[in-house]
Coordinates of C-alpha atoms and ligand atoms in Angstrom, one line a residue:
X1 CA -22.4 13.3 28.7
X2 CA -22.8 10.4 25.9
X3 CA -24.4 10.9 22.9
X4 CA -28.0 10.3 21.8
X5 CA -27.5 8.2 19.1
X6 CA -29.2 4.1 19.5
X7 CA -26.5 2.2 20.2
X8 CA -28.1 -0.5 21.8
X9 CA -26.2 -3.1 19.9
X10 CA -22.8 -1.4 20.6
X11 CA -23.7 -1.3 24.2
X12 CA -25.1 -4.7 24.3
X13 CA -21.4 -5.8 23.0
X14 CA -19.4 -3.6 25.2
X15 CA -21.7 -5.1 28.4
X16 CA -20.3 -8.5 27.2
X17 CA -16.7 -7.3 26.0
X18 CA -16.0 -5.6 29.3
X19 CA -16.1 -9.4 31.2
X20 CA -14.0 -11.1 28.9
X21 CA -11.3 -8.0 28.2
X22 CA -9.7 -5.4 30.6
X23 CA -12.1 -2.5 29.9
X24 CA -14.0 -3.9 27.1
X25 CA -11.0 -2.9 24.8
X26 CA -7.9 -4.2 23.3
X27 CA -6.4 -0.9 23.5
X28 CA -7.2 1.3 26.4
X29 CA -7.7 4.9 24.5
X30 CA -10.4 3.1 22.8
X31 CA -12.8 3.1 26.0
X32 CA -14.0 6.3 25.7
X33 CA -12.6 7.1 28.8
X34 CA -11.6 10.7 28.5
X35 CA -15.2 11.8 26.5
X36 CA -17.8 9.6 28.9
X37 CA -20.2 7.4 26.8
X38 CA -19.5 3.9 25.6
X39 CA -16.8 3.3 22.8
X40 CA -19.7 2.0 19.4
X41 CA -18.5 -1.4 17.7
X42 CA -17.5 -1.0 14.1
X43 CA -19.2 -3.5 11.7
X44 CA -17.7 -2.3 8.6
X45 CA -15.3 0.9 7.4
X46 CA -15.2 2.1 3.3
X47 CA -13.6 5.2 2.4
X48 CA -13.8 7.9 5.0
X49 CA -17.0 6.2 6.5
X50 CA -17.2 3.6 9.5
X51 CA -20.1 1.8 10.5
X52 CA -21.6 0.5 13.9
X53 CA -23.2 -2.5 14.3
X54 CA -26.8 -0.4 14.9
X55 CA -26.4 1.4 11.7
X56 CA -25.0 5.0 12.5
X57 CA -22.2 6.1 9.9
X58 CA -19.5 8.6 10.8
X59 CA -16.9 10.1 9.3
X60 CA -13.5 9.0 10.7
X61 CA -11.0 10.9 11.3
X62 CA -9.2 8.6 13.6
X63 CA -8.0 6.5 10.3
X64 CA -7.6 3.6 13.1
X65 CA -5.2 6.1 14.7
X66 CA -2.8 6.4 11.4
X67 CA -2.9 3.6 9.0
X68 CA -5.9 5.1 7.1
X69 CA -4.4 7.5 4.8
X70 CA -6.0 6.3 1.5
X71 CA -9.2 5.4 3.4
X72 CA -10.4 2.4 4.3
X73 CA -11.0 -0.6 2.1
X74 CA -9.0 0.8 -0.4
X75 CA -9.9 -1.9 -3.7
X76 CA -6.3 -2.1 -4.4
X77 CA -5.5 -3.0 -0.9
X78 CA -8.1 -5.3 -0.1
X79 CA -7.2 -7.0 -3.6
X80 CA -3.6 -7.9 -2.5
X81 CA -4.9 -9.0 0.4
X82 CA -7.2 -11.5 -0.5
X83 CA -4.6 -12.9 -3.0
X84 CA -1.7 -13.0 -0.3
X85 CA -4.4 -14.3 1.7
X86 CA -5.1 -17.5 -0.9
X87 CA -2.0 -18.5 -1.1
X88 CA -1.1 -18.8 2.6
X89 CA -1.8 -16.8 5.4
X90 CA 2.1 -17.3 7.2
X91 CA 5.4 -19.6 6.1
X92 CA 7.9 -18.7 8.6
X93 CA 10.3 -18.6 6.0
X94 CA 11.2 -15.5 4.2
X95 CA 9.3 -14.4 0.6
X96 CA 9.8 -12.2 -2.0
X97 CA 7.1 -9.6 -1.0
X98 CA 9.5 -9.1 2.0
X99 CA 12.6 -8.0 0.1
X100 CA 10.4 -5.7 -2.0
X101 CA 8.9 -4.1 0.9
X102 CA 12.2 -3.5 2.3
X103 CA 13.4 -1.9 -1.1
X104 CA 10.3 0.1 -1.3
X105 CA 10.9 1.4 2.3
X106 CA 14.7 2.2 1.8
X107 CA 13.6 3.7 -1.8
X108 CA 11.5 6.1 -0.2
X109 CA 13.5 7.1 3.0
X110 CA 17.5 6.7 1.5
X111 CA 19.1 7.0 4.9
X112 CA 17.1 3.5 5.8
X113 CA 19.9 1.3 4.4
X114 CA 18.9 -2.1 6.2
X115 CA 15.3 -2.6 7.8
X116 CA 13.7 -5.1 9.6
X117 CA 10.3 -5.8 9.8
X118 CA 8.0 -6.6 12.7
X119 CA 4.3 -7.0 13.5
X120 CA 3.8 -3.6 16.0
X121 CA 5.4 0.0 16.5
X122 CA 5.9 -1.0 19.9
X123 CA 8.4 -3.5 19.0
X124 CA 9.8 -1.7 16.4
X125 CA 10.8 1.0 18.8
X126 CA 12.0 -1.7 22.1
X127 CA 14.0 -3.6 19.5
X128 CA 15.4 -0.3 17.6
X129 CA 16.6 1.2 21.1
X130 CA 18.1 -2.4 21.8
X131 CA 20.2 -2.1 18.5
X132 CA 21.1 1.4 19.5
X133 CA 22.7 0.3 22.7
X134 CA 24.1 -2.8 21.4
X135 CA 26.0 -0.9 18.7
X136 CA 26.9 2.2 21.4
X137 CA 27.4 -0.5 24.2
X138 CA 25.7 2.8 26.7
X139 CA 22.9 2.2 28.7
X140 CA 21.1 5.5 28.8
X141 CA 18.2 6.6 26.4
X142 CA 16.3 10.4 26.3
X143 CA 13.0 10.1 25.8
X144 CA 10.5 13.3 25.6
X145 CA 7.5 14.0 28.0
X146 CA 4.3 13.5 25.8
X147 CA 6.1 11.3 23.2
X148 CA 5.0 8.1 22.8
X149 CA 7.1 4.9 21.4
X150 CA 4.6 2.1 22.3
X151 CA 4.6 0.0 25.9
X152 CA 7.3 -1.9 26.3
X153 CA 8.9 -1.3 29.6
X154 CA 11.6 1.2 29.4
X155 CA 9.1 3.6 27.1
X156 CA 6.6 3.6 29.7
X157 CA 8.1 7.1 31.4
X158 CA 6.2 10.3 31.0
X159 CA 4.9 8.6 28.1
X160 CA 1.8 10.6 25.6
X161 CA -1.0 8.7 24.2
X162 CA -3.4 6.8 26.6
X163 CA -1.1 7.5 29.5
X164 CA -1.9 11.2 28.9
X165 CA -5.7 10.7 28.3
X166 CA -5.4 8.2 31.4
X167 CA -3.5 11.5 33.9
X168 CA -0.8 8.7 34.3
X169 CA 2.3 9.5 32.8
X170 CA 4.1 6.1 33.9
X171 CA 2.7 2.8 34.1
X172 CA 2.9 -0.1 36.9
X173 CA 4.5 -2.9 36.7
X174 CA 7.7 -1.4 35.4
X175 CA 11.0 -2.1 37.1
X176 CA 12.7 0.8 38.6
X177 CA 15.7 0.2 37.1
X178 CA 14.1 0.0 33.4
X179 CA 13.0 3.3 34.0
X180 CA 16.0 4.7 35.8
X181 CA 17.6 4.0 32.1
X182 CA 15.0 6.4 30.5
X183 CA 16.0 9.9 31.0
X184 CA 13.0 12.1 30.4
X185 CA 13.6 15.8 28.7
X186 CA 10.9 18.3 27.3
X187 CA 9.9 18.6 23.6
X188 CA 11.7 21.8 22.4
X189 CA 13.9 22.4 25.0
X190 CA 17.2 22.2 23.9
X191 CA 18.4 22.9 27.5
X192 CA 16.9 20.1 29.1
X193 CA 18.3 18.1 26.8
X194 CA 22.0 19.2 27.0
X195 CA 21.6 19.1 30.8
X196 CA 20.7 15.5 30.8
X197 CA 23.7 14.7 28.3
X198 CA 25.9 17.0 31.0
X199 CA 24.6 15.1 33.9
X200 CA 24.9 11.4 32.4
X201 CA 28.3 12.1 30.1
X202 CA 29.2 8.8 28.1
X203 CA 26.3 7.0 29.1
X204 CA 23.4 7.8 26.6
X205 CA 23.0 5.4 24.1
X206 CA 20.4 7.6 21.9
X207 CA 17.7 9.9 22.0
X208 CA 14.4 8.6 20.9
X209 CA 11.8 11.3 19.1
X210 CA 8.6 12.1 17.6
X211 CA 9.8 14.1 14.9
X212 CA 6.5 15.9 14.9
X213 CA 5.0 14.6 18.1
X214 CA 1.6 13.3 17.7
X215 CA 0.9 11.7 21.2
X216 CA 0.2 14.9 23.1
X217 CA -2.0 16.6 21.0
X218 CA 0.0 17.3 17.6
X219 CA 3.2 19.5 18.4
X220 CA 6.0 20.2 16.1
X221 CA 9.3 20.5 16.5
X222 CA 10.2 24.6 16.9
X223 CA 12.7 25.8 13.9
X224 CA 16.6 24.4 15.1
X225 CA 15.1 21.9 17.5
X226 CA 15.6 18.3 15.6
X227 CA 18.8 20.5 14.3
X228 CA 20.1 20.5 17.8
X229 CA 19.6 17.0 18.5
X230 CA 21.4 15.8 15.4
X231 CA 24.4 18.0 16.3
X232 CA 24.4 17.2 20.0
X233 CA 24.0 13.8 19.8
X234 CA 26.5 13.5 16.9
X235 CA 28.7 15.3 19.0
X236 CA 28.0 13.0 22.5
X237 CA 28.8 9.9 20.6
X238 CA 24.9 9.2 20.7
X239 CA 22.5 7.9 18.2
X240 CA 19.8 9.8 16.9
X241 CA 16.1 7.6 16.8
X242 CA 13.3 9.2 14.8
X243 CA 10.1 7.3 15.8
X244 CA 8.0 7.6 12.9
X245 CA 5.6 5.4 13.3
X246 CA 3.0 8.0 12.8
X247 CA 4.9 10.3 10.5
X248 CA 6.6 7.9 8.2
X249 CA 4.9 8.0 4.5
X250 CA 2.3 10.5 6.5
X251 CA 4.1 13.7 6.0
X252 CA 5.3 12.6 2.5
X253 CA 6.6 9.6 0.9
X254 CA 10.3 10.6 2.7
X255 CA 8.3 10.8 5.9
X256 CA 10.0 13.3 8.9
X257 CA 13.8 13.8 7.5
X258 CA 12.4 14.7 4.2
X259 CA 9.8 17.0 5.7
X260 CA 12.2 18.6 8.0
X261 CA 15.8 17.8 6.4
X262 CA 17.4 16.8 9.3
X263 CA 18.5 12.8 9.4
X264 CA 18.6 10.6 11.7
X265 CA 20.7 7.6 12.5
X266 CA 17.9 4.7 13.2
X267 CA 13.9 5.5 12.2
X268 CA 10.7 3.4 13.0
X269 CA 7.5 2.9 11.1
X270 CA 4.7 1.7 11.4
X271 CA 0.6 2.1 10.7
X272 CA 0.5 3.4 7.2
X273 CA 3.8 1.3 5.8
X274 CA 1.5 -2.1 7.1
X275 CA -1.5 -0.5 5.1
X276 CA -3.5 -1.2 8.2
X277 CA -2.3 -4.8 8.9
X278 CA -0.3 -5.3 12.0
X279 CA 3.6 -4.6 10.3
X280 CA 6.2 -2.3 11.9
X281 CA 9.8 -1.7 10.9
X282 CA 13.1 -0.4 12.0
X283 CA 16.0 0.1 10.3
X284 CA 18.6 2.7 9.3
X285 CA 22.7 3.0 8.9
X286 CA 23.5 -0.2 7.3
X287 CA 26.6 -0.4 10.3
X288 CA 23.9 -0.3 12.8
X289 CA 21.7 -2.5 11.7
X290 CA 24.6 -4.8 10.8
X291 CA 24.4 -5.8 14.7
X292 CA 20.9 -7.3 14.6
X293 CA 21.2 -11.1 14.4
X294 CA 21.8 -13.4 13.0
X295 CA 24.5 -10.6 11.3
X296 CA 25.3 -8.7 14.6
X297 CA 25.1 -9.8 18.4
X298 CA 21.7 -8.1 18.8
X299 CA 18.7 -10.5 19.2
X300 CA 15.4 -9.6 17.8
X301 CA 12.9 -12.0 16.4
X302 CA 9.3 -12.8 15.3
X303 CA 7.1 -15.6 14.8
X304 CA 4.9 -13.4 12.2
X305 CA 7.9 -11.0 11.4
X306 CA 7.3 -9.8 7.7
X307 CA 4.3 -11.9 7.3
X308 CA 3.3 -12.4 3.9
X309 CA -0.2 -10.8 4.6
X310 CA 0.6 -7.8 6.0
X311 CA 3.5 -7.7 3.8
X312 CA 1.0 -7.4 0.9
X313 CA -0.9 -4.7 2.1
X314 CA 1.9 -2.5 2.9
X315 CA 3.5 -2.8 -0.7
X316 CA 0.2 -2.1 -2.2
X317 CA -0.1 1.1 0.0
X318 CA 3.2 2.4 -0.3
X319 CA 2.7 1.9 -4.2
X320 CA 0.0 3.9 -4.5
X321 CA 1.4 6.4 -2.6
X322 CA 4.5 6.7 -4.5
X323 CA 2.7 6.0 -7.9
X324 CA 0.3 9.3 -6.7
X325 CA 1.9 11.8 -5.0
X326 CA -0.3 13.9 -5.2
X327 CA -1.9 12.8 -2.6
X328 CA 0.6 14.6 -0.3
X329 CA -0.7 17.8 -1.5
X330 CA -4.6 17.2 -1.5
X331 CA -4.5 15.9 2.2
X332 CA -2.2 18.6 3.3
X333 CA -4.6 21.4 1.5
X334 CA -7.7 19.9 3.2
X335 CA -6.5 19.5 6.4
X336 CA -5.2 23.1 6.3
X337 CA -8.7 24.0 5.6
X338 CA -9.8 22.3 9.1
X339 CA -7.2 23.9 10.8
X340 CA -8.7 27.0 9.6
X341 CA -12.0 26.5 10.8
X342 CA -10.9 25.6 14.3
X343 CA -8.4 29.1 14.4
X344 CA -11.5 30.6 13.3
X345 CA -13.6 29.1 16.5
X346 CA -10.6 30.4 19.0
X347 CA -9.1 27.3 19.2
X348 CA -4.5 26.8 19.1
X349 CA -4.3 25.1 16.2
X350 CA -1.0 22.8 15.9
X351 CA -0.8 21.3 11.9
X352 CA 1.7 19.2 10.3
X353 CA 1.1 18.2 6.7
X354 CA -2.3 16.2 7.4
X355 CA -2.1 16.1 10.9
X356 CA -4.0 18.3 13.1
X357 CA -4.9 18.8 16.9
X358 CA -7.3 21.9 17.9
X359 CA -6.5 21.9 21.7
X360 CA -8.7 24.1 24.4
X361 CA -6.6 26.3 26.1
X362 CA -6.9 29.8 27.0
X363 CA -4.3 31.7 24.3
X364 CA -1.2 30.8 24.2
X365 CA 0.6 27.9 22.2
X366 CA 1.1 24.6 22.8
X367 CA 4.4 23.5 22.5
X368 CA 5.2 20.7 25.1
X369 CA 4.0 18.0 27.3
X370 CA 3.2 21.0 29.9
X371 CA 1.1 23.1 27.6
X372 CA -0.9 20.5 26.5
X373 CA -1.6 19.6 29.8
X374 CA -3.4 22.5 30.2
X375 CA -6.0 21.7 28.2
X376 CA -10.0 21.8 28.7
X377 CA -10.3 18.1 29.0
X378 CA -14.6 18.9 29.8
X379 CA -14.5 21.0 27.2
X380 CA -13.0 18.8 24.5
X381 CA -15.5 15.9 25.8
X382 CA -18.5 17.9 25.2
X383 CA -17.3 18.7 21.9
X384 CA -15.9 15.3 21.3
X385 CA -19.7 14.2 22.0
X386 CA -21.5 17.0 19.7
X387 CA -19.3 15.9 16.7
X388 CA -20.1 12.1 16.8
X389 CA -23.8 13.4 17.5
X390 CA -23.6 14.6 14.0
X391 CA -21.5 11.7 12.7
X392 CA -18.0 12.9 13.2
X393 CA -15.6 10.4 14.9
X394 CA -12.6 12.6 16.0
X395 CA -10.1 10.4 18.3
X396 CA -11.9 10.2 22.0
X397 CA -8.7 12.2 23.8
X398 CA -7.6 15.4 23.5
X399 CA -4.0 13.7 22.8
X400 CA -4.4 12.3 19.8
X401 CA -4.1 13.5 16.2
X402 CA -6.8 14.3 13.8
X403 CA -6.2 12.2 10.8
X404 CA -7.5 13.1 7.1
X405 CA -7.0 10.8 4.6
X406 CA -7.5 10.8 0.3
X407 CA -11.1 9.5 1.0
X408 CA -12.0 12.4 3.0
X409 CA -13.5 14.8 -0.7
X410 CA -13.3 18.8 -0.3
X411 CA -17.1 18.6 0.2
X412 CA -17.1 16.2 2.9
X413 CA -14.4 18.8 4.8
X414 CA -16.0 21.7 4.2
X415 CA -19.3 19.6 6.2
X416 CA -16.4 19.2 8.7
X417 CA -15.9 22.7 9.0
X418 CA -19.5 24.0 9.1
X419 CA -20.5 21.3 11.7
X420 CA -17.1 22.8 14.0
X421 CA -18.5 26.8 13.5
X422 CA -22.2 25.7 13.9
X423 CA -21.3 23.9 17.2
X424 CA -18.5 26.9 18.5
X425 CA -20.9 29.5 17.7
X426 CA -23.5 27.5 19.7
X427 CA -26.2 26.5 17.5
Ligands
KE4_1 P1 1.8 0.2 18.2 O1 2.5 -0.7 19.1 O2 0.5 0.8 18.8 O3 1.6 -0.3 16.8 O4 2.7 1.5 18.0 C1 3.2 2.2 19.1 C2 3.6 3.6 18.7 C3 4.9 3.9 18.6 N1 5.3 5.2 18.3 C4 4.4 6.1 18.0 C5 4.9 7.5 17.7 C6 3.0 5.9 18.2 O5 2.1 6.9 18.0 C7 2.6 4.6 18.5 C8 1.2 4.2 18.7 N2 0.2 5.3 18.5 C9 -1.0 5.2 19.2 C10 -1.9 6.4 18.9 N3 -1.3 7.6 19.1 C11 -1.7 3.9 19.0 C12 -3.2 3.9 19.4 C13 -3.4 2.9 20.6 O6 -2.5 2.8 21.5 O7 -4.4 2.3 20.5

């Protein structure tokens, strides 16, 4: 099933990689493992382009899985970079870069009165949900099928992402009790949600979303279904936790409330607000984050917490986000043309602003962990391996998003497009 292309190099690396790491990866929906073949090794990334170390170039619409939104190697960003970088790569002690950043955040999402910043979007999400039941004092939290928040323990429960690609929805190695906190509904289902606040009445500290899931194939919320949560956990005594680490400053500069109006109580960010450095946040209601120590009774820390680096690179991308908006609109319009070209191959289409999925399943929609289950997973492999053939990188699962960022021109999309008809009409 792999592709043709020489990747000797690549596979001379991955020979060696896969003794000294766990799969040959740092991160396991990197091993190729739902598409066959063995994952290339990048030597360089500009603009829409990546490069392997034996030469091949592709287009990438993986953006490293998010962060990419201007492209890579953005001038601007690499700039700040290299001058953060001469002046000390970590203190330990806080800077001005992380107050801005901060401002910048709460500037562009209002309801984020207070943030903290840490180095992951997995432990921006563990230490949000720790603040949410340190302020509630509940135990409980409601997670979604398909939605994923990162690996720390208690997230590992019908989670999306590599789980999905992987066919295992829970990990090992987590404590039955951990998960016996996680109550588990289904995305869109306002039902299932209201039974499990029946069944566990006073005990659910918050429920923790994708506000456009992203992490089982793209799915958006149906119309009313972020609507309901607000209302049901306002009414439960329950916070509301909008994990945007792929949606914030991806479906606009306000990220998910903006884009869908509905607001939330504590958010998450992470991949485009680091500008591709590792930098997460969390933050929200200024009497919930009032908890987090040294304020509150809430421990959280971080040896690289805010680090002046990554700091850099995140206030360079933010401002030339919010100094172009515009970008909003050309990334939304291009990646509307995409989906177009997939409906017009047969495939369910599921778009929000610039994120798409084009999953393989007979008819029908996708609109939860269950649909997308049902997808063609040979089918999307053989497709997955036609694409990079031709030099498009589209994320090696059926799971994942499809990313386009401001580097990726109108011509290079329509090349998009006519390599998805060419190959869905068989040629
Ligand atoms: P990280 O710990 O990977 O920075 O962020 C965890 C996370 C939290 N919340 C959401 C909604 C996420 O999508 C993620 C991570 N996204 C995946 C890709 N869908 C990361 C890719 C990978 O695991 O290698």
């Amino acid at each position: 099933m792999g592709v043709t292309m020489k990747l000797d190099k690549s596979d001379q690396l991955f020979e060696k990689a896969r003794k000294r790491i766990p799969g040959g990866v740092n991160s396991p929906v990197r091993a190729f493992g739902a598409v066959g073949g063995h994952p290339f090794f990048v030597e360089r990334a500009e603009g829409p382009w990546l490069y392997d170390v034996d030469g091949n170039r592709y287009l990438d619409y993986v953006c490293s899985w998010g962060p990419g939104i201007l492209g890579h190697a953005h001038p601007q960003v690499v700039e700040a970079v290299q001058r953060a970088c001469a002046g000390g790569l970590t203190f330990g002690a806080p800077t001005a870069g992380e107050v801005e950043l901060a401002e910048l955040i709460g500037a562009c999402v209002p309801d984020v009165e207070m943030v903290r910043l840490v180095s992951s979007g997995t432990e921006a999400v563990m230490s949000a949900v720790r603040v949410a039941r340190g302020f509630t004092g509940r135990e409980k939290i409601i997670k979604f099928a398909g939605n994923y928040h990162g690996h720390s323990d208690g997230l590992l429960v019908k989670a999306g992402s590599g789980l999905m690609t992987q066919s295992v929805p829970d990990s090992a190695g987590v404590p039955e009790g951990y998960a016996a906190s996680t109550l588990t509904g289904v995305y869109n289902d306002e039902a299932s949600v209201r039974a499990l606040f029946e069944e566990n009445c006073g005990q659910v500290a918050a429920v923790v979303v994708e506000p456009v899931a992203a992490n089982m194939g793209v799915v958006p919320p149906k119309p009313g279904f972020l609507e309901f949560l607000r209302c049901i956990t306002k009414e439960q005594g329950a916070l509301l936790l909008f994990d945007e680490v792929v949606t914030g400053f991806r479906l606009g500069l306000g990220g998910a409330s903006a884009y869908t109006g509905v607001h939330a109580d504590l958010y998450t960010f992470g991949k485009i607000v680091g500008g591709g450095m590792p930098l997460a946040a969390y933050g929200g209601r200024r009497d919930i984050m009032s908890c987090v120590a040294p304020l509150g009774a809430v421990y959280q820390a971080g040896t690289l917490s805010g680090n002046p680096v990554a700091v850099a690179a995140g206030i360079a991308t933010l401002k030339i986000l919010m100094d172009d908006p515009g970008i909003y609109e050309r990334i939304d319009g291009r990646a509307q043309t995409l989906a177009a070209a997939f409906q017009k191959a047969g495939l369910t289409v599921n778009r929000a602003g610039s994120l798409i999925s084009a999953f393989f399943v007979q008819d029908g929609k996708v609109e939860n962990y269950e649909d997308a289950c049902r997808c063609d997973r040979k089918a999307f492999a053989a497709y997955f391996n036609r694409m990079l053939e031709r030099g498009i990188y589209v994320a090696p699962s059926p799971f994942e998003a499809m990313f386009v960022s401001d580097a990726h021109s109108d011509e290079l999309i329509e090349e998009t497009c006519e390599a998805v008809a060419a190959y869905f009409s068989g040629i």
